[in-house]
Coordinates of C-alpha atoms in Angstrom, one line a residue:
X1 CA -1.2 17.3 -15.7
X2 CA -0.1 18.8 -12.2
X3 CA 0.2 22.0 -13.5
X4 CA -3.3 22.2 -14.0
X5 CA -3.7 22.4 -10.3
X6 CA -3.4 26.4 -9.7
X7 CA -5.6 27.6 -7.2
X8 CA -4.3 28.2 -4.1
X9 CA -3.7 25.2 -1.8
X10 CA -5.3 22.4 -4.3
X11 CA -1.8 21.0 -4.9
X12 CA -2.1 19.9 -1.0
X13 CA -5.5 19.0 -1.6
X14 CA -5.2 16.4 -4.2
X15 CA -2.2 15.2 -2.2
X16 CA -3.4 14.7 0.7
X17 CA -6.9 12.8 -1.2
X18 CA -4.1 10.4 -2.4
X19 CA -2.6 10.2 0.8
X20 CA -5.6 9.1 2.5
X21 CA -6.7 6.3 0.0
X22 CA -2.7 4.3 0.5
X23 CA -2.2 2.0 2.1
X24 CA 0.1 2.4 5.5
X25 CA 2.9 0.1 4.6
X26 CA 3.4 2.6 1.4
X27 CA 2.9 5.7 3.8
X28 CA 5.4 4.0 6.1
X29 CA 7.9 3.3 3.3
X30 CA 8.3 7.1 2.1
X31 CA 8.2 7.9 5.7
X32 CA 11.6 6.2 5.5
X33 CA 12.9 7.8 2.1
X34 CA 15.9 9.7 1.4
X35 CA 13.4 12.4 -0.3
X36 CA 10.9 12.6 2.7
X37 CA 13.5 14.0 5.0
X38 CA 14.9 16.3 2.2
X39 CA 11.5 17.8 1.0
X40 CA 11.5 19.2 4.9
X41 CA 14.4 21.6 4.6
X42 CA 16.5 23.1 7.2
X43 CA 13.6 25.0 8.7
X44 CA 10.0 24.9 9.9
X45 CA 7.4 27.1 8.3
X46 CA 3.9 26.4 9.2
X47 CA 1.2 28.6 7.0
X48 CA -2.2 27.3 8.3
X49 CA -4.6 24.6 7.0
X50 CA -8.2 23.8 6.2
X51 CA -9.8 21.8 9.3
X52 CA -10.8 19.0 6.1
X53 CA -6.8 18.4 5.9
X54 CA -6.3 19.0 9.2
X55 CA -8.8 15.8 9.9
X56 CA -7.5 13.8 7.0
X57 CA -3.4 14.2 8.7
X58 CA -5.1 13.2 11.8
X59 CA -7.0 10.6 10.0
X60 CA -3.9 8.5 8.1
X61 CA -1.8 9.2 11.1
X62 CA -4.3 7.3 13.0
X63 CA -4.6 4.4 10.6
X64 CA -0.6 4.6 10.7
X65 CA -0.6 3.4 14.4
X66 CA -3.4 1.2 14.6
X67 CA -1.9 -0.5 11.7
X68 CA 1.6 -1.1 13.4
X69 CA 3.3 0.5 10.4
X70 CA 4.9 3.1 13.0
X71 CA 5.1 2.8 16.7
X72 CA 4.4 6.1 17.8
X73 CA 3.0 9.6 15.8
X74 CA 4.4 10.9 12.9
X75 CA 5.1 15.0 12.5
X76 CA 2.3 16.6 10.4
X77 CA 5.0 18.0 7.7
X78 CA 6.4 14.4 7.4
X79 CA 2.6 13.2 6.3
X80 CA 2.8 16.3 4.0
X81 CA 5.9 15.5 2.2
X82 CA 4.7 11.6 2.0
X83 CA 1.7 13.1 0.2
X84 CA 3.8 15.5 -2.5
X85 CA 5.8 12.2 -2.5
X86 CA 3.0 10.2 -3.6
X87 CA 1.3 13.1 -6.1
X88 CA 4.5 13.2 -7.7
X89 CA 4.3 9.1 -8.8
X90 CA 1.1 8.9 -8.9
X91 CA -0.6 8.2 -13.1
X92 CA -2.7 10.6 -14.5
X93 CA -6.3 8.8 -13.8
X94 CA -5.1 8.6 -9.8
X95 CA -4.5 12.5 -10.0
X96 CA -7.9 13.0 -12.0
X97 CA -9.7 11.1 -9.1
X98 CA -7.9 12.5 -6.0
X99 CA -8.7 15.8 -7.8
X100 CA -12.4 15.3 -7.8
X101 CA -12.7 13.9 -4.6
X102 CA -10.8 16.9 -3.2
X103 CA -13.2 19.5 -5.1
X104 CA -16.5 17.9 -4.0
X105 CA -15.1 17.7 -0.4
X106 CA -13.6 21.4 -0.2
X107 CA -17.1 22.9 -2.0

């Protein structure tokens, strides 16, 4: 199913749509994971992003302090990778969802 997503950028889309619907103690959890830290790399890259993500990052990030899940702000690329994280587990329907919510949104 995920390789259906091939315009630019809507693999981040989708991603982040399922990133703002969980719930901060998941967020929190892959925060922690082994495969949050090594989706990050060795280097920083930053190509730009749509002000829609931009306020959705700032949005869970947010919700992430107020809910006491993390003490102080999270890096942007960390929320990213949580978000890849949680398109990568997420069932088929969830995708299908986060997909059209991201469409309507970005049209």
């Amino acid at each position: 199913m995920t390789r259906e997503f091939i315009p630019y950028g809507t693999t981040l889309n989708v991603a982040i749509s399922i990133l703002d619907r969980c719930d901060p103690s998941e967020i929190a959890a892959e925060l922690e994971s082994p495969l949050c830290g090594q989706l990050g790399g060795p280097s920083y890259r930053f190509v730009g992003t749509t002000s829609r993500l931009a306020a959705v990052v700032d949005r869970v990030g947010r919700r992430l302090i107020e809910s006491g899940e993390c003490g102080a702000g999270v890096a942007t690329w960390r929320l990213y990778n949580v978000a890849l994280i949680m398109f990568l587990t997420s069932e088929d329907r969830e995708l299908q969802t986060a997909y059209k919510i991201a469409t309507a949104l970005a049209g």
